[in-house]
Short mmCIF file of C-alpha atoms and ligand atoms in Angstrom, two decimals:
data_model
loop_
_atom_site.label_atom_id
_atom_site.label_comp_id
_atom_site.label_asym_id
_atom_site.label_seq_id
_atom_site.Cartn_x
_atom_site.Cartn_y
_atom_site.Cartn_z
CA UNK A 262 -40.70 78.60 35.96
CA UNK A 263 -40.22 74.86 35.99
CA UNK A 264 -36.53 74.03 36.43
CA UNK A 265 -35.05 70.74 35.39
CA UNK A 266 -31.78 69.66 36.95
CA UNK A 267 -29.93 66.97 34.99
CA UNK A 268 -27.21 66.14 37.54
CA UNK A 269 -24.55 67.60 35.20
CA UNK A 270 -25.00 71.23 36.24
CA UNK A 271 -27.41 71.97 33.38
CA UNK A 272 -30.69 73.59 34.33
CA UNK A 273 -33.19 73.72 31.47
CA UNK A 274 -30.35 72.77 29.14
CA UNK A 275 -28.03 75.64 30.21
CA UNK A 276 -25.27 76.07 32.77
CA UNK A 277 -23.02 79.02 33.65
CA UNK A 278 -19.32 78.21 33.18
CA UNK A 279 -17.09 81.32 33.31
CA UNK A 280 -13.83 79.65 32.29
CA UNK A 281 -11.09 81.56 30.43
CA UNK A 282 -7.80 80.63 28.78
CA UNK A 283 -4.96 82.70 27.34
CA UNK A 284 -2.97 81.11 24.55
CA UNK A 285 -0.20 82.07 22.21
CA UNK A 286 -0.12 80.95 18.61
CA UNK A 287 3.28 80.95 16.85
CA UNK A 288 4.06 81.76 13.22
CA UNK A 289 5.99 79.35 10.99
CA UNK A 290 8.50 79.56 8.20
CA UNK A 291 9.23 76.87 5.62
CA UNK A 292 12.87 75.81 5.64
CA UNK A 293 12.11 73.79 2.52
CA UNK A 294 9.11 73.57 0.20
CA UNK A 295 8.91 71.37 -2.88
CA UNK A 296 5.66 71.00 -4.84
CA UNK A 297 5.30 67.44 -6.10
CA UNK A 298 2.02 67.43 -7.99
CA UNK A 299 -1.46 68.86 -8.26
CA UNK A 300 -4.17 66.54 -7.00
CA UNK A 301 -7.60 66.06 -8.61
CA UNK A 302 -9.24 67.99 -5.75
CA UNK A 303 -7.11 71.05 -6.59
CA UNK A 304 -4.79 70.72 -3.57
CA UNK A 305 -1.08 70.31 -4.15
CA UNK A 306 1.05 67.55 -2.79
CA UNK A 307 4.12 69.02 -1.20
CA UNK A 308 7.21 68.08 0.74
CA UNK A 309 8.08 70.71 3.29
CA UNK A 310 10.14 71.36 6.41
CA UNK A 311 8.12 73.55 8.76
CA UNK A 312 9.69 75.55 11.57
CA UNK A 313 7.70 77.32 14.30
CA UNK A 314 9.15 80.72 15.25
CA UNK A 315 8.78 83.01 18.26
CA UNK A 316 6.40 85.48 16.66
CA UNK A 317 3.04 85.06 18.36
CA UNK A 318 -0.60 86.03 18.09
CA UNK A 319 -2.30 85.89 21.50
CA UNK A 320 -5.83 84.69 22.13
CA UNK A 321 -8.14 85.06 25.06
CA UNK A 322 -10.84 82.39 24.83
CA UNK A 323 -13.79 82.35 27.24
CA UNK A 324 -16.59 79.88 27.71
CA UNK A 325 -19.23 81.87 29.62
CA UNK A 326 -22.11 79.50 29.35
CA UNK A 327 -22.65 75.98 28.13
CA UNK A 328 -25.91 74.68 26.71
CA UNK A 329 -27.43 71.69 25.04
CA UNK A 330 -29.52 71.31 21.93
CA UNK A 331 -28.78 74.45 19.91
CA UNK A 332 -25.96 76.13 18.02
CA UNK A 333 -23.09 77.88 19.82
CA UNK A 334 -22.85 81.65 19.95
CA UNK A 335 -19.28 82.60 19.07
CA UNK A 336 -18.17 86.22 19.37
CA UNK A 337 -14.81 87.20 17.86
CA UNK A 338 -12.96 90.48 18.33
CA UNK A 339 -9.62 91.38 16.78
CA UNK A 340 -7.06 93.99 17.84
CA UNK A 341 -3.31 94.56 17.56
CA UNK A 342 -1.00 96.09 14.95
CA UNK A 343 -2.08 93.83 12.05
CA UNK A 344 -5.18 95.26 10.41
CA UNK A 345 -7.70 93.87 7.94
CA UNK A 346 -8.50 90.65 9.76
CA UNK A 347 -12.25 89.93 9.74
CA UNK A 348 -13.99 89.54 13.11
CA UNK A 349 -16.95 87.68 11.61
CA UNK A 350 -17.83 84.10 10.67
CA UNK A 351 -15.01 84.00 8.11
CA UNK A 352 -12.36 84.34 10.81
CA UNK A 353 -10.57 81.02 11.21
CA UNK A 354 -11.03 81.31 14.99
CA UNK A 355 -14.80 81.39 14.56
CA UNK A 356 -14.69 78.48 12.11
CA UNK A 357 -12.48 76.43 14.43
CA UNK A 358 -14.78 76.97 17.43
CA UNK A 359 -17.86 76.11 15.37
CA UNK A 360 -16.25 72.96 13.95
CA UNK A 361 -15.18 71.83 17.42
CA UNK A 362 -18.71 72.27 18.79
CA UNK A 363 -20.27 70.42 15.87
CA UNK A 364 -17.87 67.48 15.98
CA UNK A 365 -17.85 67.11 19.76
CA UNK A 366 -21.58 67.85 20.19
CA UNK A 367 -20.97 70.62 22.71
CA UNK A 368 -22.27 74.17 22.63
CA UNK A 369 -22.37 77.45 24.49
CA UNK A 370 -21.45 81.12 24.54
CA UNK A 371 -17.81 81.66 23.59
CA UNK A 372 -15.86 84.91 23.34
CA UNK A 373 -12.58 84.93 21.44
CA UNK A 374 -10.32 87.98 21.67
CA UNK A 375 -7.55 87.76 19.09
CA UNK A 376 -4.50 90.01 19.37
CA UNK A 377 -2.90 89.91 15.94
CA UNK A 378 0.89 90.26 15.64
CA UNK A 379 1.52 87.86 12.73
CA UNK A 380 1.07 89.63 9.37
CA UNK A 381 -1.55 88.10 7.06
CA UNK A 382 -1.13 86.89 3.48
CA UNK A 383 2.53 86.44 4.36
CA UNK A 384 3.14 82.68 4.21
CA UNK A 385 3.67 82.74 7.98
CA UNK A 386 0.60 80.62 8.75
CA UNK A 387 -0.96 83.08 11.20
CA UNK A 388 -4.60 82.26 10.55
CA UNK A 389 -3.91 78.50 10.74
CA UNK A 390 -2.08 78.91 14.03
CA UNK A 391 -4.99 80.90 15.48
CA UNK A 392 -7.36 78.10 14.41
CA UNK A 393 -5.14 75.49 16.10
CA UNK A 394 -5.12 77.61 19.28
CA UNK A 395 -8.92 77.73 19.33
CA UNK A 396 -9.16 73.94 18.95
CA UNK A 397 -6.77 73.50 21.89
CA UNK A 398 -8.75 76.05 23.93
CA UNK A 399 -12.11 74.41 23.19
CA UNK A 400 -10.74 71.01 24.22
CA UNK A 401 -9.72 72.42 27.61
CA UNK A 402 -12.74 74.64 28.20
CA UNK A 403 -15.30 71.94 27.37
CA UNK A 404 -13.20 69.30 29.19
CA UNK A 405 -13.23 66.90 26.24
CA UNK A 406 -9.57 65.85 26.74
CA UNK A 407 -8.97 64.80 23.15
CA UNK A 408 -5.76 63.24 21.99
CA UNK A 409 -3.57 65.78 20.09
CA UNK A 410 -3.85 63.45 17.08
CA UNK A 411 -7.65 63.97 17.10
CA UNK A 412 -7.17 67.75 17.28
CA UNK A 413 -4.78 67.51 14.32
CA UNK A 414 -7.37 65.53 12.33
CA UNK A 415 -10.03 68.11 13.14
CA UNK A 416 -7.66 70.89 12.09
CA UNK A 417 -7.15 69.44 8.60
CA UNK A 418 -10.65 70.59 7.62
CA UNK A 419 -9.70 74.18 8.46
CA UNK A 420 -6.39 74.39 6.59
CA UNK A 421 -3.33 72.37 5.64
CA UNK A 422 -1.08 74.14 8.17
CA UNK A 423 -3.43 73.81 11.14
CA UNK A 424 -2.27 70.30 12.26
CA UNK A 425 1.36 71.49 12.31
CA UNK A 426 0.61 74.16 14.91
CA UNK A 427 -0.83 71.63 17.38
CA UNK A 428 2.74 70.25 17.78
CA UNK A 429 4.96 72.88 16.21
CA UNK A 430 8.74 72.76 16.58
CA UNK A 431 10.42 71.39 13.46
CA UNK A 432 8.45 68.96 11.28
CA UNK A 433 8.57 67.29 7.90
CA UNK A 434 5.21 67.74 6.17
CA UNK A 435 4.01 65.49 3.37
CA UNK A 436 0.76 64.96 1.46
CA UNK A 437 -0.88 68.40 1.39
CA UNK A 438 1.37 69.21 4.36
CA UNK A 439 -0.73 67.41 6.95
CA UNK A 440 1.20 64.13 7.19
CA UNK A 441 3.71 65.20 9.80
CA UNK A 442 6.91 63.64 11.09
CA UNK A 443 8.82 65.35 13.94
CA UNK A 444 12.39 66.38 13.17
CA UNK A 445 15.16 67.41 15.57
CA UNK A 446 14.35 70.92 16.82
CA UNK A 447 16.40 73.65 15.23
CA UNK A 448 18.29 75.72 17.83
CA UNK A 449 21.14 78.21 18.06
CA UNK A 450 19.96 80.52 15.30
CA UNK A 451 17.74 83.54 14.74
CA UNK A 452 15.37 84.46 11.95
CA UNK A 453 15.18 87.93 10.46
CA UNK A 454 11.63 87.99 9.07
CA UNK A 455 10.68 90.74 6.62
CA UNK A 456 7.23 91.26 5.12
CA UNK A 457 6.86 94.00 2.51
CA UNK A 458 3.45 95.65 2.09
CA UNK A 459 2.74 93.33 -0.87
CA UNK A 460 0.06 90.71 -0.02
CA UNK A 461 0.10 87.33 -1.76
CA UNK A 462 -2.76 84.85 -1.81
CA UNK A 463 -1.76 81.21 -1.30
CA UNK A 464 -4.26 79.67 -3.81
CA UNK A 465 -3.31 82.25 -6.43
CA UNK A 466 0.43 81.49 -6.09
CA UNK A 467 -0.09 77.72 -6.31
CA UNK A 468 -2.37 78.29 -9.31
CA UNK A 469 0.52 79.91 -11.16
CA UNK A 470 2.73 76.80 -10.99
CA UNK A 471 3.29 75.15 -14.32
CA UNK A 472 3.03 71.62 -13.07
CA UNK A 473 3.98 70.11 -16.40
CA UNK A 474 7.47 71.27 -15.53
CA UNK A 475 7.47 70.86 -11.78
CA UNK A 476 6.11 67.35 -11.05
CA UNK A 477 8.70 65.83 -8.75
CA UNK A 478 9.18 62.66 -6.77
CA UNK A 479 9.68 62.85 -2.97
CA UNK A 480 13.32 63.26 -1.98
CA UNK A 481 13.51 64.42 1.59
CA UNK A 482 13.94 61.17 3.51
CA UNK A 483 14.10 61.51 7.27
CA UNK A 484 17.44 59.69 7.34
CA UNK A 485 18.92 62.37 5.07
CA UNK A 486 17.31 65.42 6.71
CA UNK A 487 18.04 64.57 10.35
CA UNK A 488 21.84 64.85 10.24
CA UNK A 489 21.66 67.96 8.04
CA UNK A 490 19.23 69.65 10.43
CA UNK A 491 21.47 68.81 13.38
CA UNK A 492 24.01 71.22 11.85
CA UNK A 493 21.45 73.87 10.84
CA UNK A 494 22.05 76.62 9.87
CA UNK A 495 24.87 75.99 7.42
CA UNK A 496 25.52 77.45 3.97
CA UNK A 497 25.12 74.03 2.39
CA UNK A 498 21.51 73.66 3.61
CA UNK A 499 19.87 71.89 0.63
CA UNK A 500 16.38 73.29 1.28
CA UNK A 501 14.69 75.66 -1.18
CA UNK A 502 11.24 77.05 -1.86
CA UNK A 503 9.79 75.95 -5.22
CA UNK A 504 7.19 78.73 -5.05
CA UNK A 505 9.98 81.30 -5.53
CA UNK A 506 10.00 80.21 -9.21
CA UNK A 507 6.52 81.68 -9.72
CA UNK A 508 6.56 84.51 -7.18
CA UNK A 509 9.94 86.22 -7.53
CA UNK A 510 10.14 86.81 -11.33
CA UNK A 511 7.02 89.01 -11.19
CA UNK A 512 8.11 90.84 -8.03
CA UNK A 513 11.51 92.48 -8.57
CA UNK A 514 11.44 94.18 -5.16
CA UNK A 515 10.91 90.88 -3.38
CA UNK A 516 13.55 89.20 -5.54
CA UNK A 517 16.06 91.91 -4.59
CA UNK A 518 15.24 91.43 -0.93
CA UNK A 519 15.90 87.67 -1.08
CA UNK A 520 19.18 88.17 -2.96
CA UNK A 521 20.26 90.87 -0.50
CA UNK A 522 19.53 88.58 2.46
CA UNK A 523 21.47 85.76 0.81
CA UNK A 524 24.59 87.94 0.86
CA UNK A 525 24.63 88.05 4.67
CA UNK A 526 22.39 85.27 6.00
CA UNK A 527 23.38 81.63 6.19
CA UNK A 528 20.07 80.62 4.56
CA UNK A 529 17.45 82.97 3.05
CA UNK A 530 14.21 82.37 1.17
CA UNK A 531 10.54 83.13 0.68
CA UNK A 532 8.33 81.63 3.39
CA UNK A 533 5.48 79.49 2.05
CA UNK A 534 3.70 81.39 -0.70
CA UNK A 535 5.06 84.72 0.62
CA UNK A 536 5.23 87.59 0.70
CA UNK A 537 7.32 87.28 3.87
CA UNK A 538 10.97 86.39 3.37
CA UNK A 539 13.44 85.37 6.02
CA UNK A 540 17.16 85.11 6.62
CA UNK A 541 18.71 82.72 9.16
CA UNK A 542 21.68 83.97 11.20
CA UNK A 543 23.83 82.54 13.99
CA UNK A 544 22.24 83.23 17.40
CA UNK A 545 25.04 85.58 18.51
CA UNK A 546 24.92 87.90 15.49
CA UNK A 547 23.72 91.44 16.33
CA UNK A 548 20.96 92.15 13.81
CA UNK A 549 19.67 95.41 15.31
CA UNK A 550 21.14 97.68 12.64
CA UNK A 551 20.05 95.55 9.68
CA UNK A 552 16.55 95.15 11.14
CA UNK A 553 16.36 98.89 11.79
CA UNK A 554 17.26 99.72 8.20
CA UNK A 555 14.58 97.45 6.72
CA UNK A 556 12.08 98.71 9.23
CA UNK A 557 12.80 102.34 8.27
CA UNK A 558 11.81 101.53 4.71
CA UNK A 559 8.30 100.73 5.96
CA UNK A 560 8.39 96.95 6.03
CA UNK A 561 7.28 94.63 8.85
CA UNK A 562 10.51 93.36 10.45
CA UNK A 563 11.10 90.99 13.38
CA UNK A 564 14.12 89.13 14.72
CA UNK A 565 12.93 85.94 16.42
CA UNK A 566 14.24 82.60 17.56
CA UNK A 567 12.97 79.14 16.61
CA UNK A 568 10.04 77.97 18.77
CA UNK A 569 10.41 74.37 19.96
CA UNK A 570 6.65 73.82 20.39
CA UNK A 571 3.33 74.84 18.89
CA UNK A 572 0.27 76.52 20.35
CA UNK A 573 0.73 77.09 24.09
CA UNK A 574 -1.62 77.74 26.96
CA UNK A 575 -0.16 80.62 28.99
CA UNK A 576 -0.17 80.89 32.75
CA UNK A 577 -2.09 83.88 34.07
P1 ATP B 1488 -0.44 80.59 5.08
O1 ATP B 1488 1.01 80.47 5.31
O2 ATP B 1488 -1.25 79.58 5.88
O3 ATP B 1488 -0.86 80.68 3.66
P2 ATP B 1488 -0.90 83.36 5.22
O4 ATP B 1488 0.10 84.17 5.97
O5 ATP B 1488 -0.74 83.36 3.73
O6 ATP B 1488 -0.87 81.93 5.80
P3 ATP B 1488 -3.14 84.08 6.87
O7 ATP B 1488 -2.41 84.97 7.79
O8 ATP B 1488 -3.55 82.79 7.44
O9 ATP B 1488 -2.34 83.85 5.51
O10 ATP B 1488 -4.41 84.87 6.30
C1 ATP B 1488 -4.98 84.68 5.03
C2 ATP B 1488 -6.36 85.36 4.97
O11 ATP B 1488 -7.28 84.66 5.81
C3 ATP B 1488 -6.36 86.79 5.51
O12 ATP B 1488 -6.16 87.71 4.48
C4 ATP B 1488 -7.73 86.96 6.18
O13 ATP B 1488 -8.65 87.59 5.34
C5 ATP B 1488 -8.22 85.53 6.43
N1 ATP B 1488 -8.31 85.18 7.88
C6 ATP B 1488 -9.31 84.53 8.47
N2 ATP B 1488 -9.06 84.34 9.76
C7 ATP B 1488 -7.87 84.87 10.04
C8 ATP B 1488 -7.08 84.97 11.20
N3 ATP B 1488 -7.48 84.48 12.40
N4 ATP B 1488 -5.88 85.56 11.09
C9 ATP B 1488 -5.47 86.03 9.89
N5 ATP B 1488 -6.18 85.99 8.77
C10 ATP B 1488 -7.38 85.40 8.82
#
């Protein structure tokens, strides 16, 4: 067979690679979420404070072979305690890898093993974080060395929360949540995250907002938020989640859970569009008993700290 060497390691348009990366993708909670208005394209303009937390999916991403001139082959497998996540072309990991290849004009055989720990349809941003992790992995594996800002831009096409997970930590999100400004990282606290079996769809929850009543002007200026966040968590935290107005009245169980948490936590609310709720407690508070009780009633329960970063490449 006639072989054609290109000087780049490609022979007949293909080259073996065999590179592998392990990454962890954090969840997020919203410390504040105001919906300002509905845009003509159906998206909603929001003002939100996003906080990454130490609840992680892990991903094993391999580039076995690289080739030129035809579409990538992307194989996704999913395991872990969270069920019901598709392992096909609808998985955000698959879509992220495909988008990266298209935009950067690279291609090859990729295998993505996703270990799912972040519950889905929870408002914890799990799928978006996985997508961000795949973009970061592709950038390393293909050696494209993109600026994080370019990865963020690419991520916008996959979901409004994807850019946040490239940086993580604590951020103010504006626009549809993709215009990000870093805030002082929240420390010295822990989050009790509870997700009942109820699943809520983000578009459906936003669709229920009566925007005639909820159109708002932006309020959360950085100058105001910074000093308040420096003292977080305190009872006087002014953040709230506007989506509670449309979610909680129809879900008495969830409403009870939020009210119960508010009796003991410094701050408690629905995360994103739910159905996960969280309570914030001082770092030295022993939450084992409370967590155990909620867990016994069949709900997903985790006690986690704030995560100062976003998606991370792990050492082997
Ligand atoms: P958000 O806060 O971004 O709204 P969420 O917790 O509501 O997040 P996800 O966990 O991102 O929702 O999942 C929403 C749906 O997306 C799932 O029900 C699932 O069918 C689909 N999905 C596609 N890819 C993934 C993935 N990698 N992880 C989880 N869900 C995925």
